[in-house]
GROMACS .gro file of C-alpha atoms in nm:
model
  228
    1UNK     CA    1  -6.220   9.467  -3.216
    2UNK     CA    2  -6.022   9.727  -3.287
    3UNK     CA    3  -6.042   9.675  -3.653
    4UNK     CA    4  -6.389   9.693  -3.651
    5UNK     CA    5  -6.385  10.038  -3.459
    6UNK     CA    6  -6.122  10.149  -3.725
    7UNK     CA    7  -6.371  10.056  -4.007
    8UNK     CA    8  -6.673  10.226  -3.811
    9UNK     CA    9  -6.475  10.543  -3.772
   10UNK     CA   10  -6.356  10.512  -4.174
   11UNK     CA   11  -6.713  10.467  -4.295
   12UNK     CA   12  -6.800  10.764  -4.085
   13UNK     CA   13  -6.534  11.000  -4.249
   14UNK     CA   14  -6.618  10.898  -4.549
   15UNK     CA   15  -6.987  10.958  -4.505
   16UNK     CA   16  -6.942  11.310  -4.338
   17UNK     CA   17  -6.730  11.370  -4.689
   18UNK     CA   18  -6.953  11.257  -4.885
   19UNK     CA   19  -7.209  11.471  -4.723
   20UNK     CA   20  -6.978  11.792  -4.731
   21UNK     CA   21  -6.988  11.809  -5.093
   22UNK     CA   22  -7.338  11.862  -5.131
   23UNK     CA   23  -7.304  12.201  -4.943
   24UNK     CA   24  -7.239  12.515  -5.062
   25UNK     CA   25  -6.956  12.731  -4.899
   26UNK     CA   26  -7.244  12.969  -4.784
   27UNK     CA   27  -7.406  12.672  -4.573
   28UNK     CA   28  -7.672  12.602  -4.877
   29UNK     CA   29  -7.728  12.287  -5.005
   30UNK     CA   30  -7.615  12.223  -5.369
   31UNK     CA   31  -7.931  12.200  -5.628
   32UNK     CA   32  -7.868  11.935  -5.822
   33UNK     CA   33  -7.894  12.027  -6.225
   34UNK     CA   34  -8.132  11.900  -6.466
   35UNK     CA   35  -8.123  11.655  -6.677
   36UNK     CA   36  -8.201  11.666  -7.079
   37UNK     CA   37  -8.510  11.528  -7.034
   38UNK     CA   38  -8.595  11.708  -6.761
   39UNK     CA   39  -8.520  12.044  -6.929
   40UNK     CA   40  -8.752  11.948  -7.228
   41UNK     CA   41  -9.034  11.861  -7.025
   42UNK     CA   42  -9.027  12.208  -6.852
   43UNK     CA   43  -8.999  12.359  -7.175
   44UNK     CA   44  -9.320  12.187  -7.252
   45UNK     CA   45  -9.474  12.278  -6.917
   46UNK     CA   46  -9.377  12.636  -6.966
   47UNK     CA   47  -9.522  12.671  -7.331
   48UNK     CA   48  -9.845  12.482  -7.130
   49UNK     CA   49  -9.863  12.729  -6.854
   50UNK     CA   50  -9.845  13.049  -7.073
   51UNK     CA   51 -10.145  12.916  -7.327
   52UNK     CA   52 -10.333  12.847  -6.997
   53UNK     CA   53 -10.278  13.201  -6.884
   54UNK     CA   54 -10.406  13.323  -7.169
   55UNK     CA   55 -10.722  13.108  -7.151
   56UNK     CA   56 -10.826  13.200  -6.789
   57UNK     CA   57 -10.745  13.563  -6.886
   58UNK     CA   58 -11.030  13.541  -7.168
   59UNK     CA   59 -11.277  13.446  -6.944
   60UNK     CA   60 -11.243  13.765  -6.723
   61UNK     CA   61 -11.428  13.966  -6.894
   62UNK     CA   62 -11.716  13.725  -6.834
   63UNK     CA   63 -11.681  13.712  -6.470
   64UNK     CA   64 -11.668  14.075  -6.451
   65UNK     CA   65 -12.015  14.085  -6.637
   66UNK     CA   66 -12.126  13.877  -6.374
   67UNK     CA   67 -11.997  14.085  -6.071
   68UNK     CA   68 -11.801  13.812  -5.995
   69UNK     CA   69 -11.518  13.963  -5.931
   70UNK     CA   70 -11.498  14.202  -5.625
   71UNK     CA   71 -11.170  14.419  -5.557
   72UNK     CA   72 -10.993  14.328  -5.835
   73UNK     CA   73 -11.026  13.935  -5.750
   74UNK     CA   74 -11.198  13.602  -5.860
   75UNK     CA   75 -11.265  13.350  -5.589
   76UNK     CA   76 -11.416  12.993  -5.670
   77UNK     CA   77 -11.463  12.687  -5.425
   78UNK     CA   78 -11.404  12.332  -5.541
   79UNK     CA   79 -11.624  12.105  -5.382
   80UNK     CA   80 -11.462  11.936  -5.075
   81UNK     CA   81 -11.362  11.577  -5.097
   82UNK     CA   82 -11.306  11.293  -4.837
   83UNK     CA   83 -11.075  11.008  -4.867
   84UNK     CA   84 -10.876  10.752  -4.640
   85UNK     CA   85 -10.529  10.670  -4.580
   86UNK     CA   86 -10.329  10.375  -4.505
   87UNK     CA   87 -10.222  10.165  -4.304
   88UNK     CA   88 -10.487  10.290  -4.029
   89UNK     CA   89 -10.757  10.419  -4.263
   90UNK     CA   90 -10.727  10.790  -4.100
   91UNK     CA   91 -10.997  10.980  -4.256
   92UNK     CA   92 -10.906  11.339  -4.433
   93UNK     CA   93 -11.104  11.619  -4.551
   94UNK     CA   94 -11.007  11.805  -4.854
   95UNK     CA   95 -11.108  12.174  -4.960
   96UNK     CA   96 -11.005  12.352  -5.178
   97UNK     CA   97 -11.015  12.679  -5.385
   98UNK     CA   98 -10.855  12.935  -5.600
   99UNK     CA   99 -10.825  13.296  -5.618
  100UNK     CA  100 -10.713  13.514  -5.929
  101UNK     CA  101 -10.587  13.865  -5.884
  102UNK     CA  102 -10.664  14.073  -6.184
  103UNK     CA  103 -10.601  14.467  -6.324
  104UNK     CA  104 -10.761  14.665  -6.543
  105UNK     CA  105 -11.088  14.768  -6.588
  106UNK     CA  106 -11.146  14.600  -6.962
  107UNK     CA  107 -10.979  14.398  -7.109
  108UNK     CA  108 -10.856  14.233  -6.796
  109UNK     CA  109 -10.530  14.124  -6.689
  110UNK     CA  110 -10.444  13.837  -6.505
  111UNK     CA  111 -10.185  13.941  -6.239
  112UNK     CA  112 -10.146  13.628  -6.013
  113UNK     CA  113 -10.325  13.309  -5.897
  114UNK     CA  114 -10.332  13.108  -5.560
  115UNK     CA  115 -10.451  12.737  -5.501
  116UNK     CA  116 -10.490  12.705  -5.132
  117UNK     CA  117 -10.578  12.354  -5.058
  118UNK     CA  118 -10.672  12.220  -4.698
  119UNK     CA  119 -10.636  11.899  -4.573
  120UNK     CA  120 -10.788  11.834  -4.217
  121UNK     CA  121 -10.811  11.501  -4.023
  122UNK     CA  122 -11.179  11.413  -3.946
  123UNK     CA  123 -11.132  11.112  -3.778
  124UNK     CA  124 -11.274  11.138  -3.438
  125UNK     CA  125 -11.043  11.111  -3.101
  126UNK     CA  126 -10.691  11.148  -3.273
  127UNK     CA  127 -10.434  11.372  -3.263
  128UNK     CA  128 -10.451  11.736  -3.481
  129UNK     CA  129 -10.310  11.658  -3.790
  130UNK     CA  130 -10.398  11.940  -4.023
  131UNK     CA  131 -10.192  12.047  -4.349
  132UNK     CA  132 -10.252  12.372  -4.534
  133UNK     CA  133 -10.110  12.409  -4.870
  134UNK     CA  134 -10.045  12.736  -5.093
  135UNK     CA  135  -9.919  12.696  -5.450
  136UNK     CA  136  -9.904  13.046  -5.601
  137UNK     CA  137  -9.774  13.267  -5.884
  138UNK     CA  138  -9.794  13.619  -5.820
  139UNK     CA  139  -9.615  13.712  -6.161
  140UNK     CA  140  -9.801  13.477  -6.410
  141UNK     CA  141  -9.624  13.722  -6.697
  142UNK     CA  142  -9.304  13.608  -6.595
  143UNK     CA  143  -9.166  13.403  -6.888
  144UNK     CA  144  -9.067  13.095  -6.640
  145UNK     CA  145  -9.217  12.902  -6.393
  146UNK     CA  146  -8.999  13.087  -6.181
  147UNK     CA  147  -9.216  13.290  -5.979
  148UNK     CA  148  -9.418  12.968  -5.868
  149UNK     CA  149  -9.388  12.938  -5.479
  150UNK     CA  150  -9.533  12.636  -5.255
  151UNK     CA  151  -9.579  12.711  -4.910
  152UNK     CA  152  -9.663  12.405  -4.694
  153UNK     CA  153  -9.789  12.452  -4.344
  154UNK     CA  154  -9.876  12.174  -4.085
  155UNK     CA  155 -10.052  12.186  -3.774
  156UNK     CA  156  -9.997  11.914  -3.478
  157UNK     CA  157 -10.033  11.892  -3.139
  158UNK     CA  158  -9.671  11.962  -3.105
  159UNK     CA  159  -9.726  12.316  -3.283
  160UNK     CA  160  -9.746  12.469  -3.629
  161UNK     CA  161  -9.460  12.406  -3.896
  162UNK     CA  162  -9.425  12.607  -4.230
  163UNK     CA  163  -9.208  12.568  -4.534
  164UNK     CA  164  -9.122  12.709  -4.849
  165UNK     CA  165  -9.021  12.601  -5.165
  166UNK     CA  166  -8.957  12.714  -5.516
  167UNK     CA  167  -8.728  12.613  -5.820
  168UNK     CA  168  -8.459  12.781  -5.639
  169UNK     CA  169  -8.444  12.577  -5.302
  170UNK     CA  170  -8.571  12.228  -5.404
  171UNK     CA  171  -8.252  12.022  -5.439
  172UNK     CA  172  -8.402  11.735  -5.658
  173UNK     CA  173  -8.489  11.830  -6.030
  174UNK     CA  174  -8.733  11.557  -6.057
  175UNK     CA  175  -8.936  11.734  -5.785
  176UNK     CA  176  -8.901  12.100  -5.921
  177UNK     CA  177  -9.019  11.918  -6.242
  178UNK     CA  178  -9.333  11.784  -6.032
  179UNK     CA  179  -9.383  12.131  -5.875
  180UNK     CA  180  -9.448  12.317  -6.210
  181UNK     CA  181  -9.626  12.030  -6.312
  182UNK     CA  182  -9.869  12.078  -6.033
  183UNK     CA  183  -9.941  12.422  -6.110
  184UNK     CA  184 -10.011  12.321  -6.442
  185UNK     CA  185 -10.250  12.082  -6.415
  186UNK     CA  186 -10.412  12.349  -6.128
  187UNK     CA  187 -10.460  12.609  -6.422
  188UNK     CA  188 -10.629  12.332  -6.624
  189UNK     CA  189 -10.878  12.290  -6.295
  190UNK     CA  190 -10.969  12.670  -6.308
  191UNK     CA  191 -11.061  12.641  -6.671
  192UNK     CA  192 -11.279  12.328  -6.609
  193UNK     CA  193 -11.456  12.514  -6.288
  194UNK     CA  194 -11.473  12.829  -6.477
  195UNK     CA  195 -11.589  12.692  -6.782
  196UNK     CA  196 -11.877  12.495  -6.618
  197UNK     CA  197 -11.988  12.778  -6.436
  198UNK     CA  198 -12.049  12.956  -6.791
  199UNK     CA  199 -12.220  12.642  -6.902
  200UNK     CA  200 -12.441  12.631  -6.605
  201UNK     CA  201 -12.505  12.996  -6.623
  202UNK     CA  202 -12.606  12.956  -7.028
  203UNK     CA  203 -12.824  12.682  -6.979
  204UNK     CA  204 -12.971  12.898  -6.653
  205UNK     CA  205 -13.066  13.148  -6.884
  206UNK     CA  206 -13.202  12.983  -7.175
  207UNK     CA  207 -13.465  12.808  -6.925
  208UNK     CA  208 -13.561  13.141  -6.789
  209UNK     CA  209 -13.626  13.271  -7.155
  210UNK     CA  210 -13.800  12.962  -7.265
  211UNK     CA  211 -13.999  12.972  -6.937
  212UNK     CA  212 -14.091  13.357  -7.009
  213UNK     CA  213 -14.219  13.272  -7.394
  214UNK     CA  214 -14.388  12.958  -7.244
  215UNK     CA  215 -14.597  13.190  -7.027
  216UNK     CA  216 -14.645  13.442  -7.289
  217UNK     CA  217 -14.784  13.165  -7.551
  218UNK     CA  218 -15.031  13.006  -7.276
  219UNK     CA  219 -15.164  13.354  -7.134
  220UNK     CA  220 -15.494  13.480  -7.193
  221UNK     CA  221 -15.643  13.762  -7.399
  222UNK     CA  222 -15.500  14.109  -7.241
  223UNK     CA  223 -15.729  14.413  -7.276
  224UNK     CA  224 -15.639  14.755  -7.161
  225UNK     CA  225 -15.853  14.889  -6.964
  226UNK     CA  226 -16.006  15.264  -7.072
  227UNK     CA  227 -16.087  15.515  -6.863
  228UNK     CA  228 -16.473  15.577  -6.844
   0.00000   0.00000   0.00000
C-alpha cells in the first residue's frame, strides 16, 4: 500500500514538473515554435492573402459606383445554412456576413475586414447554446498575418463567455496555421460573393437594355402633335 502511494506521489510530482516547463516566468503559457513545413505553409498563405486583398480592393470602385459603400463600409450577407450535429442531431442555423472598411474617394483603399458568423441552436425545448465568432483584420496592409484576430463569444444558460485569439497566444502552431488559412479562405468567399453580385448586375443591365430595345422595335408610329 505504501509503495502504491509513493508511486502516485512520484507520478504527480513528475506531471506537475512537466506542466511547469510549459509556463513562462511571467505566468504565460509557452507558445510552441513552428516547424519548417508550417513556416512554408504560412509563407504561401501570406502570399495568397496579399493577392486577395488586392483583388478585393480592385472591386471597391464598382461597389461605390452602385452606392453600396456607406460611411466608408460595405456589408454583405452570406445565405444562411442549417446543419445537424451528432450524436443528438441538434439543429443549428449558421448565418454569416462580412464588412469591408475602406478609405479614400477613388481609388479606394481597403483598410480592414471583419467576418461575423453566428451559430444558433434552433432545436426546440433545448438549453441556450449560441456562438458568435468574429474573424477580423483591422490592418490589411500589414505584411504578415499577425494582425488577424479571432473573437469567440459563447452564450449558454450559464451566462456569456468570450475569448480572443491571435498568433501570439495560440499555443499549437497547427492551430495558428489553421487560423491564417481560415482567414485566407474567407477572403476567397468575399471575392466570390462580390463577383456574383457584379455578374448579376451585368445580367440585369443587359435585360433592361434588351427590354427597352424590344419595346422600341415593336412600337407603333410616332407623330408629333402640331399646334393649330
